[in-house]
Tab-separated table of C-alpha atoms in Angstrom:
chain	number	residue	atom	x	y	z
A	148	UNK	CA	151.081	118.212	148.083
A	149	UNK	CA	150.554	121.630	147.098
A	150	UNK	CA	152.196	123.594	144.255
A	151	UNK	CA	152.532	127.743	143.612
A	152	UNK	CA	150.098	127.695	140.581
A	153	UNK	CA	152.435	130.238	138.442
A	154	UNK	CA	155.199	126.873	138.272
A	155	UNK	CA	153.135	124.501	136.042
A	156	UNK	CA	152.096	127.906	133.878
A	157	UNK	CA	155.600	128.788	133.536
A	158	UNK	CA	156.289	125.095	132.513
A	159	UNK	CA	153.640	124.812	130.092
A	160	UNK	CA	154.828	128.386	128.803
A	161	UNK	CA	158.415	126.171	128.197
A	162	UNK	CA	156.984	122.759	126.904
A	163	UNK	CA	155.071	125.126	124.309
A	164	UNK	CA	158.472	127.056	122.843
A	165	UNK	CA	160.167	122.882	123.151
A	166	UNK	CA	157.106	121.580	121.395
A	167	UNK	CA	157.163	124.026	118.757
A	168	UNK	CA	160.492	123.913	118.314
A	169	UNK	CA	160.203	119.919	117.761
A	170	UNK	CA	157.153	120.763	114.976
A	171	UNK	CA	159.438	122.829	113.163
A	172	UNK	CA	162.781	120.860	113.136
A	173	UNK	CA	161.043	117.784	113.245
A	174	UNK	CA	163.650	116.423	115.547
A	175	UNK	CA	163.213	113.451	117.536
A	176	UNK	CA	165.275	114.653	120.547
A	177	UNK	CA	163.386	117.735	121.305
A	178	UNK	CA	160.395	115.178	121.281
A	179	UNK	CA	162.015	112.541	123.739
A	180	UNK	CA	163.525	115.275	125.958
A	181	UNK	CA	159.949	116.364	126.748
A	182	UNK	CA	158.566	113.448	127.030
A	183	UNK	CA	161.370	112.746	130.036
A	184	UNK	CA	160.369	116.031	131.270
A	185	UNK	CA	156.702	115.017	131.285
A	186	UNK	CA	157.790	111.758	133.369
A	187	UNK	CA	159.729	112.873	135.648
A	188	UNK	CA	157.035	115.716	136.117
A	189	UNK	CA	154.597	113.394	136.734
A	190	UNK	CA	156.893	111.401	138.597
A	191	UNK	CA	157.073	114.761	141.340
A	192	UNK	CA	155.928	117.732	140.273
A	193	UNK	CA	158.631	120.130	142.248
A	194	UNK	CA	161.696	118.179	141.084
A	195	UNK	CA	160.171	118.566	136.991
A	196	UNK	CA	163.065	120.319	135.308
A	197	UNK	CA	160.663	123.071	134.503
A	198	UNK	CA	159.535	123.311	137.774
A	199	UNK	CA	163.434	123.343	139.350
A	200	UNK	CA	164.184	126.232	136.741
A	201	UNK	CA	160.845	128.387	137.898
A	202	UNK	CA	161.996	127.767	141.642
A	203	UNK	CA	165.609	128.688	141.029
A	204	UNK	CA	164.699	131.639	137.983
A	205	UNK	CA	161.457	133.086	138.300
A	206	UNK	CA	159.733	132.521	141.858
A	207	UNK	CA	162.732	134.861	143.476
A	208	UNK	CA	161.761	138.136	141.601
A	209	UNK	CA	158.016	137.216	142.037
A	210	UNK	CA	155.565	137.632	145.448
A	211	UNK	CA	155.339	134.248	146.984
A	212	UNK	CA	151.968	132.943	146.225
A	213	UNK	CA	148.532	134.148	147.173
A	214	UNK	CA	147.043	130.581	147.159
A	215	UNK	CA	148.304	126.882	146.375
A	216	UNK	CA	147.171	124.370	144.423
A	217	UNK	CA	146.737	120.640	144.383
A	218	UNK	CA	148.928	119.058	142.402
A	219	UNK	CA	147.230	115.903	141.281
A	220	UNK	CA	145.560	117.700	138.390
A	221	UNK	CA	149.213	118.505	137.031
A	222	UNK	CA	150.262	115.178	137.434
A	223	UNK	CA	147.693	114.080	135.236
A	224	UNK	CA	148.414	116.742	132.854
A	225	UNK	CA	151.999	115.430	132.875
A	226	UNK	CA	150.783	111.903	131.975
A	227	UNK	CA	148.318	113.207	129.291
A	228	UNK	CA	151.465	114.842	128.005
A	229	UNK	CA	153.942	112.032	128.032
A	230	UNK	CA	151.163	109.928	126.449
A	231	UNK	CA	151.013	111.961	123.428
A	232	UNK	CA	154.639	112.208	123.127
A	233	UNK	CA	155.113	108.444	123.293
A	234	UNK	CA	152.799	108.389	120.373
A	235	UNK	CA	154.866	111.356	118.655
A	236	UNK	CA	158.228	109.194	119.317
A	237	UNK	CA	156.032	105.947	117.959
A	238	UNK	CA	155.492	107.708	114.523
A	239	UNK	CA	159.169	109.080	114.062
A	240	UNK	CA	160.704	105.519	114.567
A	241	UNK	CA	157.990	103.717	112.656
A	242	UNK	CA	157.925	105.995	109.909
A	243	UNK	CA	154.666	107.371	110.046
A	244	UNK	CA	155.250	111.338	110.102
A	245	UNK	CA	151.413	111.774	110.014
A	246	UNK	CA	150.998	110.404	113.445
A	247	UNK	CA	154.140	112.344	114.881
A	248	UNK	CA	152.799	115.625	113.714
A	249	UNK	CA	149.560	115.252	114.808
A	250	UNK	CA	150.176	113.876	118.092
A	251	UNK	CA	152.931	116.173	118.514
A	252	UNK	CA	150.459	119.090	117.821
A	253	UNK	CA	147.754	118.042	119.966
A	254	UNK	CA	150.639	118.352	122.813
A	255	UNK	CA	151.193	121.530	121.334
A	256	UNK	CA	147.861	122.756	121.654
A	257	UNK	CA	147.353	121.401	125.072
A	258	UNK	CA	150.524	123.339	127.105
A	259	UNK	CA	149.541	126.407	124.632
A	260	UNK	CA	145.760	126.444	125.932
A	261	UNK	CA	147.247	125.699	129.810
A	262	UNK	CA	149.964	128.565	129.388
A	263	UNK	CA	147.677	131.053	127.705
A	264	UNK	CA	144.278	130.348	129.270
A	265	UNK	CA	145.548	128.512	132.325
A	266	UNK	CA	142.760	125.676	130.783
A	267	UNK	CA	143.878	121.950	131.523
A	268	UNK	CA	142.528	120.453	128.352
A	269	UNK	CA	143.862	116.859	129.637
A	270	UNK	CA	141.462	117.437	133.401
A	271	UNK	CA	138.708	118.905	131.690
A	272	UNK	CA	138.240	115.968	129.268
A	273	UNK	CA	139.167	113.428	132.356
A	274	UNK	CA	135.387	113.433	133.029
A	275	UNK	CA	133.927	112.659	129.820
A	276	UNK	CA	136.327	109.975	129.060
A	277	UNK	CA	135.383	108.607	132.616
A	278	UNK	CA	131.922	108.778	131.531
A	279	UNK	CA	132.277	106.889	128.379
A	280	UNK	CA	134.377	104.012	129.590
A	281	UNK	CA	133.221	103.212	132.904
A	282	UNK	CA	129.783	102.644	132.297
A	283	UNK	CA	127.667	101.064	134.917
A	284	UNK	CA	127.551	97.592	135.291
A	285	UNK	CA	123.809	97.376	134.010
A	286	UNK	CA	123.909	98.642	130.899
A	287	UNK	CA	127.033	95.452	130.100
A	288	UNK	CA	124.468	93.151	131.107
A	289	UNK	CA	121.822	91.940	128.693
A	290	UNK	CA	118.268	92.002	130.510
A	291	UNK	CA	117.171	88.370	131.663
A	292	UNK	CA	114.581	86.295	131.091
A	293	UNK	CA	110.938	88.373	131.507
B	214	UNK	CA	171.173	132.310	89.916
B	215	UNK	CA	172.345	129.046	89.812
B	216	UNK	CA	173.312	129.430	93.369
B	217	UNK	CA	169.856	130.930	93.854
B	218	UNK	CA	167.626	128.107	92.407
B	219	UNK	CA	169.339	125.685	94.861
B	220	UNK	CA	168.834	127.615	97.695
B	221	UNK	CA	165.168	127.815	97.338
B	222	UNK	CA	164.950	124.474	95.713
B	223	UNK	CA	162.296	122.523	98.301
B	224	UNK	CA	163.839	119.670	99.494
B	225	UNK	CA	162.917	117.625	102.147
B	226	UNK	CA	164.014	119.363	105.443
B	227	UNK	CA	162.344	122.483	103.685
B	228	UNK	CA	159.243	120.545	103.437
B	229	UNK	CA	159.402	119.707	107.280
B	230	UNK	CA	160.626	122.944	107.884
B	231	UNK	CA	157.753	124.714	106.072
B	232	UNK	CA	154.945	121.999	107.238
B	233	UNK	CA	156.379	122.585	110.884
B	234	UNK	CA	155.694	126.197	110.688
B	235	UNK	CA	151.985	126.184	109.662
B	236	UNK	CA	151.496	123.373	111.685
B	237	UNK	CA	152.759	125.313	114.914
B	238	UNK	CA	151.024	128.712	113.345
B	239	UNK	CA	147.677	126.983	112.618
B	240	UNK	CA	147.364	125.075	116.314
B	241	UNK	CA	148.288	128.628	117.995
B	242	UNK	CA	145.744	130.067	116.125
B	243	UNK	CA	143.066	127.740	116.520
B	244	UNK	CA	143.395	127.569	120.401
B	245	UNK	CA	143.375	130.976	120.782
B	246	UNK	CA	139.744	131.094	119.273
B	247	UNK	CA	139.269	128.362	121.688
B	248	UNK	CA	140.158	129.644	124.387
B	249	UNK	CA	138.562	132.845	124.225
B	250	UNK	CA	135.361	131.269	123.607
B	251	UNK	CA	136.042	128.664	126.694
B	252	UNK	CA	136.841	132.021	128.754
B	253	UNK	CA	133.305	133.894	127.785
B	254	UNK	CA	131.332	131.097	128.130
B	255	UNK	CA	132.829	130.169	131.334
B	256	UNK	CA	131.027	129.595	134.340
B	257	UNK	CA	128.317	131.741	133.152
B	258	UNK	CA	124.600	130.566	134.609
B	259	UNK	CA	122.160	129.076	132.276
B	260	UNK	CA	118.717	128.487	132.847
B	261	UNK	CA	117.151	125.384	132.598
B	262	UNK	CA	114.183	124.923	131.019
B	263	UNK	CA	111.920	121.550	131.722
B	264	UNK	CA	111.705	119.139	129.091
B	265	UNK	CA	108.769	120.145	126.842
B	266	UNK	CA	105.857	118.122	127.494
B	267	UNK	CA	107.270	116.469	130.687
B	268	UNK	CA	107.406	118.519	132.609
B	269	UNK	CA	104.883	117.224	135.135
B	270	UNK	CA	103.367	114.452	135.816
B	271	UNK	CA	105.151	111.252	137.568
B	272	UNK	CA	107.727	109.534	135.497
B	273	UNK	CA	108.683	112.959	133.506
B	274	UNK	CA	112.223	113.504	134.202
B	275	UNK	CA	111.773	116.163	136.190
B	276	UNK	CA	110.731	113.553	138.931
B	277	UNK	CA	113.343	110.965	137.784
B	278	UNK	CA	116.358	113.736	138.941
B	279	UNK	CA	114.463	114.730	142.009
B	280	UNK	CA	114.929	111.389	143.681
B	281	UNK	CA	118.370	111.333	142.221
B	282	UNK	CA	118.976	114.940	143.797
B	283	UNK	CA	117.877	113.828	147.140
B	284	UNK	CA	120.159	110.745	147.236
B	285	UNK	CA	122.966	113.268	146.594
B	286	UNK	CA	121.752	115.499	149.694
B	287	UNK	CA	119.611	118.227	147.863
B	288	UNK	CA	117.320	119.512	150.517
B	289	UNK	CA	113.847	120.002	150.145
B	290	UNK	CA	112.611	123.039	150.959
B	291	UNK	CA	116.090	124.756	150.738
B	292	UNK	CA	117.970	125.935	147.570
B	293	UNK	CA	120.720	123.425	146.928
B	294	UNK	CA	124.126	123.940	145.381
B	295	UNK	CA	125.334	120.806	144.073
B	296	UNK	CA	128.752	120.619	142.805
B	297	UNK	CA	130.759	117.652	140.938
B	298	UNK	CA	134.277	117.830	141.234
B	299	UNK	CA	136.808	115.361	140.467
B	300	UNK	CA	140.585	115.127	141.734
B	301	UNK	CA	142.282	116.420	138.721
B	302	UNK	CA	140.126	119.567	138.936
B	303	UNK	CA	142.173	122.407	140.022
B	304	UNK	CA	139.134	125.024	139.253
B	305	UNK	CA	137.023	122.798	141.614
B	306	UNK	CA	138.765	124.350	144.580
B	307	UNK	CA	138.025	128.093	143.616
B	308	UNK	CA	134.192	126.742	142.459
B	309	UNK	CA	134.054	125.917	146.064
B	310	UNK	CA	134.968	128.624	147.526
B	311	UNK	CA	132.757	130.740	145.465
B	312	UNK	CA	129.748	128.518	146.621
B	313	UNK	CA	130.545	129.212	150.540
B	314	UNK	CA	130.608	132.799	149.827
B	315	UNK	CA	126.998	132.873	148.659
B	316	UNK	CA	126.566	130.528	151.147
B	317	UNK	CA	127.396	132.820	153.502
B	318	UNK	CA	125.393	136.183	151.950
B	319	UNK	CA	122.760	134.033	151.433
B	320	UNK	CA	121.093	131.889	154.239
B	321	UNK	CA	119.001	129.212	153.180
B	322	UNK	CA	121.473	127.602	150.988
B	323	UNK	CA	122.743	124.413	151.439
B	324	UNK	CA	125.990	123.101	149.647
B	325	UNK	CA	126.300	119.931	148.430
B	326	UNK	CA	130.028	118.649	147.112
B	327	UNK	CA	129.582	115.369	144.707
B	328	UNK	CA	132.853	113.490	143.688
B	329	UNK	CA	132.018	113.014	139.709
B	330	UNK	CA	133.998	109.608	139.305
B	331	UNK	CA	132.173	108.099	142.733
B	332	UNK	CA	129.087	108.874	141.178
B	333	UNK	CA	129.020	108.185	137.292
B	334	UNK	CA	125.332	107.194	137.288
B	335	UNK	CA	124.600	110.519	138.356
B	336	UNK	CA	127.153	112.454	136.100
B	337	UNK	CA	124.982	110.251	133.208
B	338	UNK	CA	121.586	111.446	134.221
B	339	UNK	CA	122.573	114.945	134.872
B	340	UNK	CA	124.502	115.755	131.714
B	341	UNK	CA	127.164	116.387	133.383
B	342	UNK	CA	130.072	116.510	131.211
B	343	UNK	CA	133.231	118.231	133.176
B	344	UNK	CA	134.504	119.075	137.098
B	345	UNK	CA	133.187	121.526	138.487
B	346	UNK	CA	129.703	121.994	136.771
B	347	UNK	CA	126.773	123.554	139.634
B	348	UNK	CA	123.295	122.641	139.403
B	349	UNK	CA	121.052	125.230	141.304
B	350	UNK	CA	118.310	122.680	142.540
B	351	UNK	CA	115.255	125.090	143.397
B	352	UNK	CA	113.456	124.090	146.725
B	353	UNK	CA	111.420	121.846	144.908
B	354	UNK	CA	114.076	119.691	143.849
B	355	UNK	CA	114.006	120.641	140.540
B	356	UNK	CA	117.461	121.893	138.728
B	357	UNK	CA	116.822	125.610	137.405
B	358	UNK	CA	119.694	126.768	136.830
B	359	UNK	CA	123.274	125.134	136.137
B	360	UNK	CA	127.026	126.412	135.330
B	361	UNK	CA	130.098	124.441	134.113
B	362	UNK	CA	133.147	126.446	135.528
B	363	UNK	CA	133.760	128.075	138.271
B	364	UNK	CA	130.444	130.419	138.429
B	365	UNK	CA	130.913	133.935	139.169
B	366	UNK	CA	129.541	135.045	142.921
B	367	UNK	CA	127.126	137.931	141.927
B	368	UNK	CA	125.698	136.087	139.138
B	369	UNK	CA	124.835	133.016	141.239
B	370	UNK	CA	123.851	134.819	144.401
B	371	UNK	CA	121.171	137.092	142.195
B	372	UNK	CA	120.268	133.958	141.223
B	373	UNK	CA	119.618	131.976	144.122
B	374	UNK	CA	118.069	134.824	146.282
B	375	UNK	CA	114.478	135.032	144.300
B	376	UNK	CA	114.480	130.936	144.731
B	377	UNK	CA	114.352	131.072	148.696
B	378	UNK	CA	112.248	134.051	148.471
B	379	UNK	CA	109.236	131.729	146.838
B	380	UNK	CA	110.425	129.097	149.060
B	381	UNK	CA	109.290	131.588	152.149
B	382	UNK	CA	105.626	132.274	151.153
């Protein structure tokens, strides 16, 4: 599947304003309607809710697209995005407003960084997470006998 | 004034209120820095420079790499471009395409595509610590030069074209 690259900017442009919006009010909805939008994003990136509204809003009074993209890397976003939210929804219910803020922010910081910079923070640290957890079967294995 | 010291009394939603803002204002700000720095830095070549000290010899790590390099498909004899991309990459794809453009100024270069997660061993050895990063191996096998990003065309074909010249004499 291939997406126009401009949809999941213009989303993370939106999930910015929502996110900020849920920092400031510190309200619980904003903070479980994105992380629906995240899921259902994830889900299928062209029927997101941000992606329906670029389709139906801003792709008519644009060109159409000079290239496509893949979308898995989006989809991943969208699950980096939902986890953090999860957490965010976590610390309202439980109480802990320290853990909703931050995890909240981190959110924040990630669709700011992909709207602004178009920089996937979630893909770019895919790699060293991989590298850190899936270490090679060797190194699990204490040396035998000499 | 009565009126006045209740409005601005801080209670609780002013505190979240108030917290929210410099929260929001303070993340902003922070990734902005960020990502200007990301964008300068980006894809720009950096020499390598051999380990001090082992740089020759067998066992220095020089030699370690150049077996690994040749497992990958890094030609001796050639310059080879050897990118690691992963699926949720979407700069991989324009890295790519930048790499078959110099492939095609330049001949003499041979491209070589590594999937990062397929080859985490690798990834380990090489430093490599995001999708796409380029190693320039030199037709010696040795890694010269490397980028992480997508590398910029002129940049990497000035780079590659004195490489295949000394691989001509």
């Amino acid at each position: 599947m291939l997406l126009d690259p401009r949809g999941p900017r213009f989303a993370a442009a939106v999930t910015t304003v929502v996110l900020a919006a849920a920092l400031i009010t510190g309200s619980l909805a904003l903070v479980l309607t994105q992380a629906v939008v995240f899921a259902v994003t994830a889900a299928s990136p062209r029927l997101g809710p941000y992606a329906l509204a670029y389709r139906a809003l801003v792709a008519p009074r644009l060109d159409p697209p000079a290239e496509r993209e893949p979308a898995a890397p989006v989809r991943f976003a969208q699950l980096v995005g939902l986890a953090f939210m999860l957490l965010a929804a976590v610390g309202h219910l439980a109480g802990l407003p320290a853990l909703a803020l931050t995890a909240t922010a981190a959110a924040l910081a990630a669709a700011f960084l992909n709207a602004a910079f178009d920089f996937c923070l979630g893909c770019e640290a895919y790699l060293a997470l991989r590298r850190l957890t899936g270490r090679p079967v060797p190194a699990r294995v204490p040396t035998g006998p000499a | 004034m009565g009126a006045d010291l209740v409005l601005w009394h801080p209670g609780p939603v002013r505190d979240q209120t108030l917290t929210g803002v410099l929260l929001v204002v303070g993340v902003l700000g922070l990734a902005t820095c960020f990502g200007w720095w990301r964008r300068r830095r980006d894809g720009r070549l950096r020499s390598v420079a051999p380990a001090a000290g082992a740089g020759t010899g067998p066992g220095a790590p020089q030699d370690a790499h150049r077996a690994l390099l040749a497992r990958l498909g890094a030609r001796s004899g050639a310059v080879t471009l050897v990118q690691f991309s992963s699926a949720v990459c979407a700069p991989c794809r324009a890295a790519r395409r930048v790499l078959e453009q110099v492939e095609a100024v330049v001949p003499g270069v041979v491209l070589v595509e590594v999937d990062a997660e397929q080859h985490l061993d690798a990834v380990r050895e090489l430093d490599v610590w995001r999708t796409p990063t380029v190693l320039v191996v030199d037709p010696a096998g040795r890694v010269v030069l490397r980028a992480s990003g997508v590398p910029v065309r002129d940049e990497l074909v000035a780079a590659v074209a004195p490489l295949l010249a000394g691989a001509d004499r």
